[in-house]
Short mmCIF file of C-alpha atoms in Angstrom, two decimals:
data_model
loop_
_atom_site.label_atom_id
_atom_site.label_comp_id
_atom_site.label_asym_id
_atom_site.label_seq_id
_atom_site.Cartn_x
_atom_site.Cartn_y
_atom_site.Cartn_z
CA MET A 1 114.92 80.34 151.05
CA SER A 2 116.02 83.92 150.57
CA THR A 3 113.78 86.54 149.01
CA LEU A 4 116.18 86.85 146.06
CA LYS A 5 116.06 83.12 145.34
CA LYS A 6 112.27 83.15 145.51
CA PHE A 7 112.19 86.05 143.07
CA LEU A 8 114.55 84.37 140.64
CA LEU A 9 112.63 81.10 140.77
CA GLY A 10 109.37 82.94 140.24
CA PHE A 11 110.82 84.91 137.34
CA ALA A 12 112.17 81.73 135.76
CA GLY A 13 108.77 80.09 136.13
CA VAL A 14 107.04 82.99 134.41
CA ALA A 15 109.63 82.91 131.60
CA VAL A 16 109.04 79.18 131.08
CA VAL A 17 105.27 79.70 130.95
CA LEU A 18 105.64 82.55 128.46
CA ALA A 19 107.98 80.47 126.33
CA LEU A 20 105.50 77.59 126.31
CA VAL A 21 102.67 79.96 125.39
CA PHE A 22 104.74 81.40 122.55
CA MET A 23 105.73 77.97 121.24
CA THR A 24 102.09 76.90 121.30
CA ALA A 25 100.76 80.10 119.74
CA ARG A 26 103.52 80.94 117.25
CA ARG A 27 101.57 79.52 114.33
CA GLN A 28 98.57 81.69 115.23
CA ILE A 29 100.86 84.70 115.75
CA GLY A 30 102.48 84.14 112.36
CA GLU A 31 99.13 83.82 110.61
CA ALA A 32 97.85 86.98 112.29
CA LEU A 33 100.92 88.93 111.24
CA PHE A 34 100.71 87.60 107.68
CA THR A 35 97.01 88.51 107.48
CA ARG A 36 97.74 92.03 108.62
CA VAL A 37 100.62 92.61 106.20
CA ALA A 38 98.86 90.96 103.26
CA GLY A 39 95.72 92.98 103.92
CA ALA A 40 97.74 96.19 103.63
CA GLN A 41 99.74 95.16 100.55
CA VAL A 42 97.53 93.04 98.30
CA GLY A 43 95.70 95.22 95.80
CA ARG A 44 97.54 98.38 96.86
CA ASP A 45 97.39 100.92 94.02
CA ASN A 46 99.36 104.11 94.55
CA THR A 47 98.47 105.36 91.08
CA LEU A 48 95.08 106.32 92.52
CA THR A 49 96.65 108.65 95.09
CA LEU A 50 98.75 110.72 92.70
CA GLY A 51 97.52 114.20 91.91
CA ASP A 52 97.43 115.63 88.41
CA GLY A 53 100.97 116.09 87.20
CA LEU A 54 104.05 114.32 85.89
CA HIS A 55 105.26 111.61 88.28
CA VAL A 56 108.52 109.69 87.91
CA ALA A 57 109.12 106.57 90.01
CA ILE A 58 112.35 104.59 90.02
CA CYS A 59 111.59 100.88 89.75
CA GLY A 60 115.25 100.06 89.18
CA ALA A 61 118.25 102.32 89.86
CA GLY A 62 120.92 99.67 89.34
CA SER A 63 123.21 98.35 86.64
CA PRO A 64 124.54 94.92 85.56
CA MET A 65 126.66 94.82 88.71
CA PRO A 66 124.87 93.04 91.59
CA ASP A 67 123.45 95.50 94.10
CA PRO A 68 121.26 94.22 96.98
CA THR A 69 119.43 97.56 97.11
CA ARG A 70 118.85 98.26 93.41
CA ALA A 71 117.19 96.28 90.62
CA GLY A 72 118.07 96.68 86.94
CA PRO A 73 117.29 99.94 85.11
CA CYS A 74 113.61 100.90 85.08
CA VAL A 75 111.66 104.13 85.41
CA ALA A 76 107.88 104.47 85.62
CA VAL A 77 106.34 107.67 84.26
CA LEU A 78 102.75 108.53 85.20
CA ALA A 79 100.96 111.52 83.71
CA GLY A 80 97.19 111.86 83.96
CA ASP A 81 95.77 108.59 82.67
CA HIS A 82 99.08 107.53 81.12
CA TYR A 83 101.36 104.93 82.73
CA LEU A 84 104.59 104.28 80.85
CA ILE A 85 107.69 102.26 81.65
CA VAL A 86 111.20 103.14 80.42
CA ASP A 87 113.38 100.00 80.28
CA ALA A 88 112.71 96.74 82.10
CA GLY A 89 115.72 95.46 84.00
CA ALA A 90 115.66 92.29 86.06
CA GLY A 91 113.47 92.41 89.16
CA THR A 92 111.65 95.59 88.19
CA SER A 93 108.22 94.09 87.61
CA ARG A 94 108.26 92.79 91.18
CA ASN A 95 109.47 96.18 92.36
CA LEU A 96 106.46 97.81 90.71
CA GLN A 97 104.14 95.52 92.66
CA ARG A 98 106.03 96.23 95.89
CA MET A 99 105.73 99.97 95.20
CA GLY A 100 101.97 99.76 94.65
CA LEU A 101 102.23 100.53 90.91
CA PRO A 102 100.29 97.62 89.36
CA PRO A 103 101.93 96.28 86.18
CA GLY A 104 98.46 95.48 84.88
CA LYS A 105 97.86 99.20 84.35
CA ILE A 106 100.92 99.77 82.12
CA ASP A 107 100.01 101.43 78.80
CA ALA A 108 103.34 100.95 77.02
CA ILE A 109 107.00 100.08 77.58
CA LEU A 110 109.70 102.24 76.02
CA LEU A 111 113.23 100.92 75.54
CA THR A 112 116.33 103.10 75.37
CA HIS A 113 118.59 100.43 73.82
CA PHE A 114 119.03 96.68 73.89
CA HIS A 115 121.80 95.99 76.38
CA SER A 116 120.77 92.95 78.41
CA ASP A 117 120.42 94.80 81.72
CA HIS A 118 117.75 97.05 80.20
CA ILE A 119 115.64 94.22 78.78
CA ASP A 120 116.29 91.14 80.96
CA GLY A 121 113.08 91.77 82.91
CA LEU A 122 110.96 92.46 79.83
CA GLY A 123 109.41 88.99 79.65
CA GLU A 124 108.24 89.16 83.26
CA MET A 125 107.02 92.73 82.78
CA MET A 126 104.92 91.75 79.77
CA LEU A 127 103.58 88.68 81.60
CA ASN A 128 102.53 90.60 84.72
CA ARG A 129 100.96 93.33 82.66
CA TRP A 130 98.94 90.72 80.72
CA VAL A 131 97.51 88.69 83.59
CA GLY A 132 97.45 91.64 85.98
CA ALA A 133 94.39 93.06 84.27
CA THR A 134 93.21 90.35 81.84
CA HIS A 135 94.44 92.31 78.82
CA THR A 136 93.21 91.09 75.46
CA GLU A 137 95.93 92.84 73.42
CA PRO A 138 99.72 92.70 73.85
CA VAL A 139 101.47 95.63 75.49
CA PRO A 140 103.06 98.06 73.02
CA VAL A 141 106.87 97.99 73.30
CA ILE A 142 108.22 101.16 71.73
CA GLY A 143 111.83 101.52 70.71
CA PRO A 144 114.34 102.33 67.99
CA GLU A 145 115.23 99.96 65.18
CA GLY A 146 115.82 96.46 66.53
CA VAL A 147 112.94 96.48 69.01
CA ASP A 148 110.93 94.13 66.79
CA GLN A 149 113.67 91.50 67.05
CA VAL A 150 113.82 91.84 70.84
CA VAL A 151 110.06 91.58 71.31
CA ALA A 152 109.74 88.66 68.91
CA GLY A 153 112.40 86.79 70.87
CA PHE A 154 110.63 87.28 74.19
CA ASN A 155 107.28 86.36 72.67
CA GLN A 156 108.76 83.11 71.40
CA ALA A 157 110.51 82.35 74.69
CA TYR A 158 107.27 82.84 76.64
CA ALA A 159 104.95 81.11 74.15
CA LEU A 160 104.82 77.85 76.13
CA ASP A 161 104.32 79.69 79.40
CA SER A 162 101.45 81.71 77.91
CA ARG A 163 99.68 78.54 76.81
CA TYR A 164 100.18 76.98 80.25
CA ARG A 165 98.54 79.98 81.90
CA LEU A 166 95.61 79.93 79.53
CA ASP A 167 95.09 76.22 80.17
CA HIS A 168 95.36 76.70 83.92
CA HIS A 169 93.48 79.95 84.54
CA GLY A 170 91.17 80.05 81.56
CA ASP A 171 90.27 82.79 79.12
CA THR A 172 88.73 85.05 81.77
CA ILE A 173 92.12 85.53 83.47
CA ALA A 174 94.69 84.83 80.76
CA PRO A 175 93.22 85.37 77.27
CA LEU A 176 95.94 84.32 74.86
CA SER A 177 95.35 87.32 72.62
CA GLY A 178 96.80 89.61 75.29
CA ALA A 179 100.03 87.74 75.94
CA GLY A 180 103.45 89.19 75.22
CA GLY A 181 104.27 92.43 73.49
CA ARG A 182 103.72 94.17 70.18
CA ALA A 183 106.78 96.02 68.85
CA ARG A 184 106.41 99.59 67.67
CA THR A 185 109.53 100.80 65.91
CA TYR A 186 110.51 104.40 65.21
CA ALA A 187 113.48 105.71 63.26
CA LEU A 188 115.72 108.53 64.37
CA PRO A 189 116.54 111.10 61.70
CA PRO A 190 120.01 111.01 60.12
CA ALA A 191 122.51 112.65 62.47
CA ALA A 192 123.06 115.50 60.02
CA GLU A 193 119.34 116.32 60.13
CA GLY A 194 118.72 116.18 63.89
CA ASN A 195 118.64 113.96 66.93
CA GLU A 196 114.98 113.84 67.94
CA VAL A 197 111.71 112.24 66.97
CA ILE A 198 108.28 112.42 68.65
CA VAL A 199 107.18 108.90 69.58
CA LEU A 200 103.96 109.67 71.49
CA ASP A 201 101.65 112.66 71.27
CA GLU A 202 98.39 111.94 73.08
CA GLY A 203 96.35 114.75 74.60
CA ASP A 204 98.46 116.60 77.15
CA LEU A 205 101.37 114.14 76.97
CA LYS A 206 104.20 114.33 74.46
CA VAL A 207 107.18 111.96 74.47
CA THR A 208 110.27 112.66 72.39
CA ALA A 209 113.13 110.24 71.79
CA PHE A 210 116.60 111.71 71.28
CA ARG A 211 119.92 110.22 70.27
CA VAL A 212 122.60 109.76 72.96
CA ASP A 213 126.23 108.62 72.86
CA HIS A 214 126.63 105.01 73.98
CA ALA A 215 128.98 103.92 71.19
CA PRO A 216 129.50 101.30 69.97
CA ILE A 217 125.86 100.63 70.91
CA ALA A 218 123.53 102.18 68.35
CA PRO A 219 120.79 103.14 68.30
CA ALA A 220 120.68 104.38 71.89
CA VAL A 221 118.22 107.01 73.04
CA GLY A 222 116.89 108.99 75.95
CA TYR A 223 113.34 110.28 76.37
CA ARG A 224 111.81 113.68 77.13
CA PHE A 225 108.31 113.71 78.71
CA GLU A 226 106.15 116.84 78.61
CA TYR A 227 102.82 117.09 80.43
CA LYS A 228 100.83 120.23 81.27
CA GLY A 229 103.86 122.49 81.44
CA ARG A 230 106.08 120.04 83.37
CA THR A 231 109.03 118.21 81.85
CA ALA A 232 111.16 115.21 82.82
CA VAL A 233 114.08 113.76 80.88
CA ILE A 234 115.50 110.24 81.19
CA SER A 235 118.97 109.79 79.75
CA GLY A 236 119.24 106.07 79.19
CA ASP A 237 122.86 104.94 78.98
CA THR A 238 125.17 107.62 77.63
CA ALA A 239 128.52 109.29 77.88
CA ALA A 240 128.52 113.08 78.13
CA ALA A 241 126.47 114.21 75.11
CA ASP A 242 125.44 117.60 73.78
CA SER A 243 122.28 116.02 72.34
CA LEU A 244 121.18 115.20 75.90
CA VAL A 245 121.85 118.76 77.07
CA GLN A 246 119.79 120.13 74.18
CA ALA A 247 116.92 117.72 74.89
CA SER A 248 116.99 118.67 78.60
CA ARG A 249 116.77 122.45 78.15
CA GLY A 250 114.47 123.92 80.80
CA ALA A 251 113.36 120.52 82.13
CA ASP A 252 112.13 120.33 85.70
CA LEU A 253 113.79 116.96 86.25
CA LEU A 254 116.74 115.12 84.70
CA LEU A 255 117.32 111.44 85.45
CA HIS A 256 120.87 110.81 84.34
CA GLU A 257 122.89 107.60 84.46
CA ALA A 258 126.13 107.83 86.42
CA LEU A 259 129.36 105.86 86.79
CA ASP A 260 132.06 106.98 89.19
CA PRO A 261 135.43 106.32 87.51
CA ASP A 262 137.41 106.51 90.77
CA LEU A 263 135.36 103.80 92.48
CA VAL A 264 135.34 101.67 89.34
CA GLY A 265 139.09 102.18 89.21
CA ILE A 266 139.33 100.62 92.66
CA LEU A 267 137.46 97.57 91.36
CA ASN A 268 139.81 97.48 88.40
CA GLY A 269 142.82 97.47 90.71
CA ILE A 270 141.34 94.69 92.82
CA GLY A 271 140.66 92.62 89.72
CA ARG A 272 144.23 93.14 88.53
CA SER A 273 145.75 92.28 91.91
CA LYS A 274 143.74 89.06 92.12
CA GLY A 275 144.47 88.03 88.56
CA LEU A 276 140.80 88.32 87.59
CA ARG A 277 141.34 89.12 83.93
CA ILE A 278 137.69 89.51 82.95
CA ILE A 279 136.84 91.86 85.84
CA GLU A 280 139.94 93.91 85.07
CA ALA A 281 138.98 94.20 81.40
CA ILE A 282 135.32 95.04 81.96
CA THR A 283 135.99 97.68 84.61
CA HIS A 284 138.39 99.28 82.15
CA ASP A 285 136.12 99.07 79.11
CA ILE A 286 132.97 100.53 80.71
CA LEU A 287 134.62 103.86 81.50
CA ASP A 288 134.31 105.33 78.01
CA TYR A 289 130.60 104.98 77.36
CA HIS A 290 129.07 106.16 80.62
CA ALA A 291 128.95 109.58 82.26
CA SER A 292 130.44 110.44 85.64
CA PRO A 293 128.37 112.16 88.35
CA GLU A 294 130.32 115.33 87.59
CA GLN A 295 129.45 115.11 83.88
CA ALA A 296 125.80 114.53 84.76
CA ALA A 297 125.96 117.62 86.98
CA GLU A 298 127.48 119.61 84.10
CA ALA A 299 124.62 118.51 81.83
CA ALA A 300 122.04 119.52 84.47
CA ARG A 301 123.75 122.91 84.94
CA ASP A 302 124.11 123.63 81.22
CA ALA A 303 120.50 122.60 80.50
CA GLY A 304 119.14 124.65 83.40
CA VAL A 305 117.12 121.81 84.92
CA GLY A 306 115.42 122.01 88.29
CA MET A 307 116.60 118.74 89.84
CA LEU A 308 119.13 116.02 89.02
CA VAL A 309 118.54 112.37 89.92
CA LEU A 310 121.29 109.84 89.28
CA TYR A 311 120.37 106.28 88.35
CA HIS A 312 121.95 103.26 86.64
CA ILE A 313 124.41 103.54 89.50
CA VAL A 314 127.90 102.10 88.87
CA PRO A 315 129.46 100.69 90.96
CA PRO A 316 126.90 99.34 93.49
CA LEU A 317 126.30 101.57 96.53
CA PRO A 318 124.65 99.37 99.17
CA LEU A 319 125.08 102.00 101.92
CA PRO A 320 124.29 105.75 101.83
CA VAL A 321 127.61 106.44 103.56
CA LEU A 322 129.18 105.75 100.14
CA TYR A 323 127.19 108.50 98.38
CA PRO A 324 129.61 111.41 99.00
CA ALA A 325 132.48 109.41 97.50
CA PHE A 326 130.28 108.55 94.51
CA LEU A 327 129.11 112.14 93.94
CA GLY A 328 132.60 113.61 94.06
CA ASP A 329 132.51 117.24 92.90
CA ALA A 330 129.00 117.04 91.41
CA PRO A 331 127.36 119.16 94.17
CA SER A 332 129.79 122.02 93.48
CA ILE A 333 129.02 121.91 89.74
CA PHE A 334 125.22 121.86 89.88
CA ASP A 335 123.66 124.05 92.56
CA GLY A 336 120.22 122.45 92.40
CA PRO A 337 119.14 119.37 94.37
CA ILE A 338 120.91 116.10 93.50
CA LEU A 339 119.48 112.74 94.48
CA VAL A 340 121.34 109.44 94.29
CA GLY A 341 118.51 107.27 93.04
CA GLU A 342 117.18 104.32 94.98
CA ASP A 343 114.46 101.83 94.12
CA GLY A 344 111.13 103.25 95.27
CA ASP A 345 112.02 106.93 94.84
CA LEU A 346 109.10 109.02 93.58
CA ILE A 347 109.56 112.51 92.15
CA SER A 348 106.35 114.42 91.44
CA LEU A 349 105.91 117.52 89.28
CA PRO A 350 102.38 118.80 90.01
CA ALA A 351 100.54 120.39 87.10
CA GLY A 352 100.16 124.15 87.34
CA SER A 353 103.08 124.46 89.75
CA ASP A 354 106.86 124.81 89.85
CA ALA A 355 107.12 122.43 92.81
CA ILE A 356 109.31 119.33 92.79
CA GLU A 357 108.18 116.86 95.43
CA THR A 358 109.99 113.71 96.53
CA ALA A 359 108.64 110.70 98.35
CA ASP A 360 109.28 106.98 98.79
CA LEU A 361 107.13 104.09 97.64
CA PRO A 362 108.33 101.27 99.93
#
């Protein structure tokens, strides 16, 4: 037998032995890997690692259109001991857990308006906040007129589930008094008298709601967060609006929704060519109540903000190679940094500093 044949036979024998070892040990290997990953993830709390400042984390940068990389609209705002959520799109509560931002620590949820994609994860968010820390009082859900109807509906829909969890886990884990949400409604002033109202003013943190243009949806608001000299603004859903520019004056950070009309126009053409009447109609109708990346850049420029982050991305952008087409002329309009938002993005504004720091919470 030649040397080569002996080598090949020996190699094949080793491969067979290794394959048998792997087949025998794969359960143990899987359990070891699971133990390692679970040990690193379970109980992870990134809120404990944040320095003093205003921190904005994107728990959902998507829209109603299905995007494998982005959940529904959701932004977490952390400032000192405060942990607030703006909107609760589908999948965002699970994103918070993945990002190491425990829902059980949420102080309040603020809603910008009541389109389904901004509230379809609210029930799960309230549930995970409740049992995540054995809360004995419902989470405050703060919003403009109509929020009481939304919260009451979710409370009713989850009433059976809440009782099941109490019966299963007991009062020490799921006290019924803490289930669901408690609506807290505020009223915007008449348009002729102004566009803003302070909705939270606690210690160093002030939160102001301001009217935006999402007609025919009304009320629709954005929020301005101020903490120890740092400011972040979240637009909610809006077309180009002077009220947003005014509310964003001098802000360090502007999170602005964005829809690219050229890319949506391509979807419209595809819908028309395939005879998909509903897709054709919707991709036409959504153009007039959202802002383009260029309009968001104009708002950031005119308001003099430090950084622009685009979220509520329309259409879906599953690959970064699509970002330049989505941004269009925005980088030539606003000369500051522009970020196309992704789930897990963290933007930090340290107190006592002008720095804007970005990171990822995978």
